[in-house]
Amino acid sequence: MTIKDVVNILENIAPLRYQESYDNSGLIAGNPDAPFVKALICLDSTEEVIDEAIALGCNLVIAHHPIVFGGLKKITGKNYVERTVIKAIRNDINIYACHTNLDSVQNGVSRKICEKIGLQNCRILVPQNGLLKKLSVVCHHEQAEALRLIWLNSGSIQRAIDAGFTYEQTVLSTGNGFSDNSSFDGDLVRIETVFAVHQEKEIMKALNNLPPGSVLNYTINTIENTHSRIGLGMIGDMPQALEETEFLKHLKSTMQTGCIRHTKLLGKQIKTVAVCGGTGFSLLSHAIAQKADVYVTADVKYHQFFDAEHHLILADIGHFESEQFTIELIKDLLTEKITNFAAVLTQINTNPVYYL
């Protein structure tokens, strides 16, 4: 197995196309063709973590946060980012980061928080839109099944079906009823499927490889529907409602945080809980709209607490604290794909924030 093989597995779990525009997930330093030995999984790939990887014989560091966000114009060791990259390269250690792409998948960072808190009936808080398209093909009735089989054999439509999308055939018209200018004879059929945007090249390749005359007309349209399994944050329900103080104590214990900053208690029972790992204030309005009783996230600024406006309790548990269990998540996801995957969790606490 090479580094590239591990990278491919990681990117099947959390595709890079789902990362935010500002992000820098992926292989940050290293040689994708190098043999894979063992991985060290961490939240932050700091110098100390690279030292730990060297001591443990790991040649791949899998981090949640990218060590490099912007471009490096010089690498002289003047700051911790440059020193970390230099040390990794000198010691043949590859650095990979799965950040907002892992935040955006259904079994990602926020789902792990839900699991720790004990939430049920969990779903994406803010599903992404613009990720789906619809293909509509018109052909003669006697060609429909052959056309369908060609697509299925090509794999493009089948992968769409496997991903949970739909495939259907509906009679469009009979005779010349297709359009005012149509010269088509016989029964016509419209074949439709909804597919993910990234599958369009495969779809077009399958269309272009069809026998001449198989397709009379086709359209591909972007649809407004959101993708229910891709997006940021999650929302779910407590097994039973808790009094506010009781819930906050439960939150503090399960998320292993030394401090929770929160808005004024509202005298309500806590049943529906929204969460987002890391900096998640931008999702507050969605938590309110979906009538969450509390929204758990991190990095909330002073004036932003006012925006909760007595709709819910806004609880800031700390950035590191909200994402610390991501290293368990990454290992579990990789172990599901490779049962004997050689990986260890970092023993270094990389939280730069301390509490007195």
Short mmCIF file of C-alpha atoms in Angstrom, two decimals:
data_model
loop_
_atom_site.label_atom_id
_atom_site.label_comp_id
_atom_site.label_asym_id
_atom_site.label_seq_id
_atom_site.Cartn_x
_atom_site.Cartn_y
_atom_site.Cartn_z
CA MET A 1 0.00 0.00 0.00
CA THR A 2 1.26 3.47 -0.90
CA ILE A 3 0.52 6.87 0.58
CA LYS A 4 -1.67 7.49 -2.47
CA ASP A 5 -3.74 4.39 -1.64
CA VAL A 6 -4.47 5.76 1.83
CA VAL A 7 -5.21 9.20 0.36
CA ASN A 8 -7.72 7.64 -2.06
CA ILE A 9 -9.52 5.92 0.81
CA LEU A 10 -9.64 9.15 2.82
CA GLU A 11 -10.99 11.06 -0.17
CA ASN A 12 -13.66 8.44 -0.80
CA ILE A 13 -14.77 8.95 2.80
CA ALA A 14 -14.59 12.76 2.63
CA PRO A 15 -14.21 13.96 -1.00
CA LEU A 16 -12.17 17.13 -1.43
CA ARG A 17 -14.95 18.66 -3.55
CA TYR A 18 -16.93 19.15 -0.34
CA GLN A 19 -14.34 21.37 1.36
CA GLU A 20 -14.97 25.09 1.76
CA SER A 21 -13.35 27.49 -0.73
CA TYR A 22 -10.87 28.84 1.86
CA ASP A 23 -9.69 25.40 2.93
CA ASN A 24 -6.55 23.45 2.05
CA SER A 25 -7.42 19.81 2.68
CA GLY A 26 -5.53 17.00 0.98
CA LEU A 27 -1.91 15.85 0.84
CA ILE A 28 0.03 18.90 2.02
CA ALA A 29 3.57 17.53 2.12
CA GLY A 30 5.12 14.29 0.98
CA ASN A 31 5.39 11.74 -1.80
CA PRO A 32 2.14 10.01 -2.82
CA ASP A 33 4.08 7.10 -4.35
CA ALA A 34 6.01 6.32 -1.15
CA PRO A 35 5.18 3.04 0.62
CA PHE A 36 2.81 3.46 3.56
CA VAL A 37 4.15 2.27 6.91
CA LYS A 38 1.98 3.60 9.73
CA ALA A 39 -0.21 6.63 10.38
CA LEU A 40 -0.34 9.01 13.32
CA ILE A 41 -3.75 10.68 13.61
CA CYS A 42 -4.02 14.12 15.21
CA LEU A 43 -6.01 17.33 15.27
CA ASP A 44 -3.03 19.60 14.49
CA SER A 45 0.20 18.57 12.77
CA THR A 46 2.59 20.58 14.94
CA GLU A 47 6.36 20.15 15.32
CA GLU A 48 5.80 18.12 18.46
CA VAL A 49 3.44 15.80 16.58
CA ILE A 50 6.05 15.29 13.85
CA ASP A 51 8.55 14.36 16.58
CA GLU A 52 5.99 11.88 17.92
CA ALA A 53 5.56 10.39 14.43
CA ILE A 54 9.33 9.96 14.12
CA ALA A 55 9.53 8.23 17.51
CA LEU A 56 6.64 5.87 16.65
CA GLY A 57 7.90 5.01 13.18
CA CYS A 58 4.96 6.65 11.40
CA ASN A 59 5.51 8.04 7.91
CA LEU A 60 2.02 9.54 7.53
CA VAL A 61 0.43 12.17 9.76
CA ILE A 62 -3.32 12.52 9.23
CA ALA A 63 -4.57 15.77 10.73
CA HIS A 64 -7.92 17.49 10.85
CA HIS A 65 -6.52 21.01 10.52
CA PRO A 66 -4.24 21.78 7.55
CA ILE A 67 -0.82 22.97 8.71
CA VAL A 68 -0.74 25.19 5.59
CA PHE A 69 -3.78 27.35 4.84
CA GLY A 70 -2.30 30.02 2.59
CA GLY A 71 0.58 29.70 0.16
CA LEU A 72 4.10 29.50 1.55
CA LYS A 73 6.27 32.02 -0.32
CA LYS A 74 9.36 31.14 1.69
CA ILE A 75 10.34 28.18 3.83
CA THR A 76 13.04 29.41 6.17
CA GLY A 77 11.81 28.06 9.51
CA LYS A 78 10.79 31.46 10.85
CA ASN A 79 7.46 30.18 12.25
CA TYR A 80 5.92 26.93 13.45
CA VAL A 81 4.26 26.22 10.10
CA GLU A 82 7.53 26.40 8.16
CA ARG A 83 9.44 24.48 10.83
CA THR A 84 6.82 21.72 10.83
CA VAL A 85 6.93 21.33 7.05
CA ILE A 86 10.74 21.34 7.01
CA LYS A 87 10.93 18.70 9.73
CA ALA A 88 8.36 16.50 7.98
CA ILE A 89 10.15 16.63 4.63
CA ARG A 90 13.58 15.99 6.18
CA ASN A 91 12.23 12.88 7.88
CA ASP A 92 10.17 11.55 4.93
CA ILE A 93 6.91 12.10 6.76
CA ASN A 94 3.81 12.79 4.70
CA ILE A 95 1.18 15.21 6.02
CA TYR A 96 -2.48 14.90 5.04
CA ALA A 97 -5.43 17.01 6.26
CA CYS A 98 -9.16 16.31 6.06
CA HIS A 99 -10.81 19.46 7.36
CA THR A 100 -14.07 21.02 6.13
CA ASN A 101 -14.62 18.11 3.74
CA LEU A 102 -14.82 15.87 6.83
CA ASP A 103 -17.07 18.49 8.46
CA SER A 104 -19.46 18.25 5.49
CA VAL A 105 -20.12 14.53 5.22
CA GLN A 106 -22.94 12.81 7.07
CA ASN A 107 -20.66 10.68 9.25
CA GLY A 108 -18.25 13.52 9.90
CA VAL A 109 -17.13 15.76 12.75
CA SER A 110 -20.55 17.01 13.86
CA ARG A 111 -21.94 13.48 13.84
CA LYS A 112 -19.19 12.49 16.26
CA ILE A 113 -20.28 15.29 18.60
CA CYS A 114 -23.88 14.04 18.38
CA GLU A 115 -22.66 10.56 19.27
CA LYS A 116 -20.75 11.83 22.32
CA ILE A 117 -23.70 13.88 23.56
CA GLY A 118 -26.09 10.98 22.90
CA LEU A 119 -28.36 12.56 20.29
CA GLN A 120 -30.85 10.53 18.28
CA ASN A 121 -32.59 11.09 14.90
CA CYS A 122 -29.60 13.11 13.68
CA ARG A 123 -29.65 14.92 10.33
CA ILE A 124 -27.59 17.59 8.57
CA LEU A 125 -28.32 21.07 9.95
CA VAL A 126 -27.49 23.00 6.75
CA PRO A 127 -27.56 20.73 3.69
CA GLN A 128 -25.56 21.96 0.70
CA ASN A 129 -27.41 22.93 -2.44
CA GLY A 130 -26.26 23.01 -6.04
CA LEU A 131 -24.79 19.50 -5.76
CA LEU A 132 -27.42 17.69 -7.81
CA LYS A 133 -28.41 17.69 -11.47
CA LYS A 134 -31.14 15.94 -13.42
CA LEU A 135 -30.65 14.16 -16.73
CA SER A 136 -33.71 13.79 -18.97
CA VAL A 137 -33.38 11.72 -22.14
CA VAL A 138 -36.07 11.20 -24.80
CA CYS A 139 -35.95 8.06 -26.93
CA HIS A 140 -38.27 5.66 -28.72
CA HIS A 141 -40.06 3.22 -26.46
CA GLU A 142 -38.37 0.16 -27.98
CA GLN A 143 -34.95 1.68 -27.28
CA ALA A 144 -35.59 2.61 -23.66
CA GLU A 145 -34.59 -0.68 -22.04
CA ALA A 146 -31.49 -1.02 -24.23
CA LEU A 147 -30.54 2.54 -23.35
CA ARG A 148 -31.04 1.85 -19.68
CA LEU A 149 -28.85 -1.27 -19.83
CA ILE A 150 -26.06 0.63 -21.59
CA TRP A 151 -26.07 3.23 -18.83
CA LEU A 152 -26.13 0.65 -16.09
CA ASN A 153 -23.23 -1.22 -17.68
CA SER A 154 -21.27 2.01 -18.00
CA GLY A 155 -21.49 2.37 -14.24
CA SER A 156 -22.32 6.07 -14.23
CA ILE A 157 -26.05 5.74 -13.61
CA GLN A 158 -25.50 2.73 -11.36
CA ARG A 159 -23.27 4.78 -9.08
CA ALA A 160 -26.00 7.40 -8.94
CA ILE A 161 -28.49 4.72 -7.93
CA ASP A 162 -26.08 3.30 -5.34
CA ALA A 163 -25.74 6.81 -3.91
CA GLY A 164 -29.48 6.86 -3.27
CA PHE A 165 -30.67 8.78 -6.31
CA THR A 166 -33.67 7.79 -8.43
CA TYR A 167 -34.14 6.28 -11.85
CA GLU A 168 -37.50 6.22 -13.60
CA GLN A 169 -39.17 5.92 -16.98
CA THR A 170 -42.34 7.80 -17.87
CA VAL A 171 -44.31 7.86 -21.12
CA LEU A 172 -43.89 11.32 -22.59
CA SER A 173 -46.27 11.22 -25.54
CA THR A 174 -47.55 9.19 -28.46
CA GLY A 175 -47.00 9.80 -32.16
CA ASN A 176 -46.10 13.40 -33.01
CA GLY A 177 -47.20 14.78 -29.69
CA PHE A 178 -43.64 15.44 -28.50
CA SER A 179 -43.53 19.01 -29.82
CA ASP A 180 -45.10 21.19 -32.49
CA ASN A 181 -42.07 20.78 -34.75
CA SER A 182 -41.47 17.10 -33.98
CA SER A 183 -41.11 14.54 -36.72
CA PHE A 184 -40.78 11.64 -34.29
CA ASP A 185 -43.05 8.65 -34.81
CA GLY A 186 -44.18 6.03 -32.32
CA ASP A 187 -44.26 6.05 -28.54
CA LEU A 188 -41.64 8.23 -26.93
CA VAL A 189 -40.23 7.72 -23.47
CA ARG A 190 -38.46 10.11 -21.15
CA ILE A 191 -35.79 8.50 -18.96
CA GLU A 192 -34.71 10.57 -15.97
CA THR A 193 -32.19 10.29 -13.17
CA VAL A 194 -30.84 12.64 -10.53
CA PHE A 195 -27.06 12.53 -10.13
CA ALA A 196 -24.30 14.29 -8.23
CA VAL A 197 -22.62 17.22 -10.01
CA HIS A 198 -19.23 15.51 -10.05
CA GLN A 199 -20.69 12.61 -12.07
CA GLU A 200 -21.53 14.81 -15.08
CA LYS A 201 -18.41 13.89 -17.07
CA GLU A 202 -19.22 10.21 -16.65
CA ILE A 203 -22.83 10.82 -17.66
CA MET A 204 -21.77 12.71 -20.78
CA LYS A 205 -19.24 10.02 -21.69
CA ALA A 206 -21.98 7.38 -21.47
CA LEU A 207 -24.28 9.52 -23.64
CA ASN A 208 -21.61 10.11 -26.26
CA ASN A 209 -20.83 6.39 -26.46
CA LEU A 210 -24.40 5.41 -27.28
CA PRO A 211 -25.18 4.07 -30.78
CA PRO A 212 -26.18 6.81 -33.28
CA GLY A 213 -29.88 7.59 -33.17
CA SER A 214 -30.41 6.08 -29.71
CA VAL A 215 -31.13 9.47 -28.17
CA LEU A 216 -33.59 11.87 -29.78
CA ASN A 217 -33.16 14.61 -27.22
CA TYR A 218 -31.55 15.11 -23.82
CA THR A 219 -31.22 17.89 -21.24
CA ILE A 220 -29.15 18.27 -18.09
CA ASN A 221 -30.44 20.78 -15.55
CA THR A 222 -29.19 21.93 -12.16
CA ILE A 223 -31.85 21.37 -9.53
CA GLU A 224 -32.36 23.46 -6.42
CA ASN A 225 -32.88 20.57 -4.05
CA THR A 226 -30.38 20.33 -1.25
CA HIS A 227 -28.28 17.21 -0.73
CA SER A 228 -29.58 15.82 2.57
CA ARG A 229 -26.38 13.87 3.26
CA ILE A 230 -23.85 16.64 2.57
CA GLY A 231 -23.61 19.87 4.56
CA LEU A 232 -22.50 21.51 7.79
CA GLY A 233 -23.63 20.92 11.36
CA MET A 234 -26.18 18.43 12.64
CA ILE A 235 -29.35 18.52 14.66
CA GLY A 236 -30.89 15.76 16.75
CA ASP A 237 -32.85 14.93 19.88
CA MET A 238 -31.90 13.96 23.39
CA PRO A 239 -33.34 10.56 24.42
CA GLN A 240 -35.25 12.47 27.08
CA ALA A 241 -35.58 16.17 27.81
CA LEU A 242 -33.21 17.64 30.39
CA GLU A 243 -33.40 20.78 32.50
CA GLU A 244 -31.00 23.42 31.13
CA THR A 245 -28.38 23.26 33.88
CA GLU A 246 -28.51 19.48 33.84
CA PHE A 247 -27.94 19.48 30.08
CA LEU A 248 -24.99 21.87 30.32
CA LYS A 249 -23.39 19.67 32.98
CA HIS A 250 -23.95 16.67 30.71
CA LEU A 251 -22.41 18.59 27.81
CA LYS A 252 -19.38 19.60 29.86
CA SER A 253 -18.80 16.02 30.97
CA THR A 254 -19.30 14.24 27.65
CA MET A 255 -17.31 16.78 25.63
CA GLN A 256 -14.57 16.90 28.29
CA THR A 257 -14.35 20.67 28.37
CA GLY A 258 -13.24 22.77 31.30
CA CYS A 259 -15.44 25.71 30.38
CA ILE A 260 -18.72 26.38 28.60
CA ARG A 261 -19.58 29.97 27.69
CA HIS A 262 -23.30 30.27 27.09
CA THR A 263 -26.18 32.70 26.81
CA LYS A 264 -28.81 33.30 29.47
CA LEU A 265 -30.84 30.27 30.55
CA LEU A 266 -34.42 30.45 29.30
CA GLY A 267 -36.22 28.17 31.75
CA LYS A 268 -37.00 25.57 29.08
CA GLN A 269 -36.41 21.85 28.79
CA ILE A 270 -33.61 20.84 26.43
CA LYS A 271 -34.75 18.28 23.86
CA THR A 272 -33.58 19.34 20.37
CA VAL A 273 -29.87 20.07 20.06
CA ALA A 274 -27.95 21.54 17.11
CA VAL A 275 -24.17 21.17 16.90
CA CYS A 276 -21.26 22.22 14.71
CA GLY A 277 -17.62 21.41 15.40
CA GLY A 278 -15.14 24.28 15.27
CA THR A 279 -16.12 27.80 14.27
CA GLY A 280 -19.83 27.46 13.65
CA PHE A 281 -21.54 30.74 14.53
CA SER A 282 -22.66 31.21 10.91
CA LEU A 283 -25.12 28.33 11.35
CA LEU A 284 -26.92 29.92 14.32
CA SER A 285 -29.86 31.19 12.25
CA HIS A 286 -30.43 27.67 10.92
CA ALA A 287 -30.45 26.23 14.43
CA ILE A 288 -33.02 28.86 15.42
CA ALA A 289 -35.14 28.24 12.31
CA GLN A 290 -35.23 24.51 13.09
CA LYS A 291 -36.31 25.29 16.66
CA ALA A 292 -33.30 23.85 18.46
CA ASP A 293 -33.32 24.38 22.21
CA VAL A 294 -29.55 24.77 22.30
CA TYR A 295 -26.81 25.27 19.72
CA VAL A 296 -23.39 23.85 20.59
CA THR A 297 -20.36 25.20 18.72
CA ALA A 298 -17.13 27.17 19.32
CA ASP A 299 -15.30 30.47 18.73
CA VAL A 300 -18.33 32.68 19.44
CA LYS A 301 -17.41 36.36 19.79
CA TYR A 302 -18.82 38.64 22.48
CA HIS A 303 -21.40 40.47 20.34
CA GLN A 304 -22.45 37.28 18.58
CA PHE A 305 -23.95 35.92 21.78
CA PHE A 306 -26.61 38.63 21.52
CA ASP A 307 -27.80 37.14 18.24
CA ALA A 308 -29.30 34.16 20.04
CA GLU A 309 -32.01 36.67 21.08
CA HIS A 310 -33.63 34.36 23.63
CA HIS A 311 -34.57 31.86 20.90
CA LEU A 312 -32.21 29.22 22.27
CA ILE A 313 -29.13 28.75 24.39
CA LEU A 314 -25.94 29.36 22.46
CA ALA A 315 -23.16 27.28 24.03
CA ASP A 316 -19.46 27.70 23.17
CA ILE A 317 -17.47 24.68 24.34
CA GLY A 318 -14.12 25.64 22.78
CA HIS A 319 -12.65 24.88 19.36
CA PHE A 320 -10.29 22.09 20.39
CA GLU A 321 -12.87 20.59 22.72
CA SER A 322 -15.52 20.44 19.99
CA GLU A 323 -13.20 18.60 17.60
CA GLN A 324 -10.95 16.55 19.89
CA PHE A 325 -12.78 13.30 19.15
CA THR A 326 -12.21 13.72 15.42
CA ILE A 327 -9.04 11.66 15.71
CA GLU A 328 -11.14 8.71 16.93
CA LEU A 329 -13.54 9.33 14.05
CA ILE A 330 -10.78 9.26 11.41
CA LYS A 331 -9.30 6.04 12.78
CA ASP A 332 -12.72 4.36 12.95
CA LEU A 333 -13.57 5.37 9.37
CA LEU A 334 -10.24 4.06 8.07
CA THR A 335 -10.51 0.82 10.05
CA GLU A 336 -13.92 0.20 8.48
CA LYS A 337 -12.22 0.26 5.07
CA ILE A 338 -8.99 -1.55 6.07
CA THR A 339 -9.41 -3.88 9.05
CA ASN A 340 -5.69 -4.11 9.79
CA PHE A 341 -4.93 -0.44 9.12
CA ALA A 342 -1.76 0.54 10.97
CA ALA A 343 -2.59 3.73 12.86
CA VAL A 344 -2.18 5.25 16.30
CA LEU A 345 -3.79 8.27 17.94
CA THR A 346 -1.58 11.12 19.06
CA GLN A 347 -0.96 11.41 22.78
CA ILE A 348 -0.13 15.11 22.46
CA ASN A 349 -2.69 17.73 23.44
CA THR A 350 -2.29 20.40 20.77
CA ASN A 351 -4.86 22.77 22.27
CA PRO A 352 -3.22 26.23 22.27
CA VAL A 353 -5.81 27.54 24.76
CA TYR A 354 -5.36 26.99 28.50
CA TYR A 355 -7.77 27.61 31.38
CA LEU A 356 -6.77 28.67 34.89
#
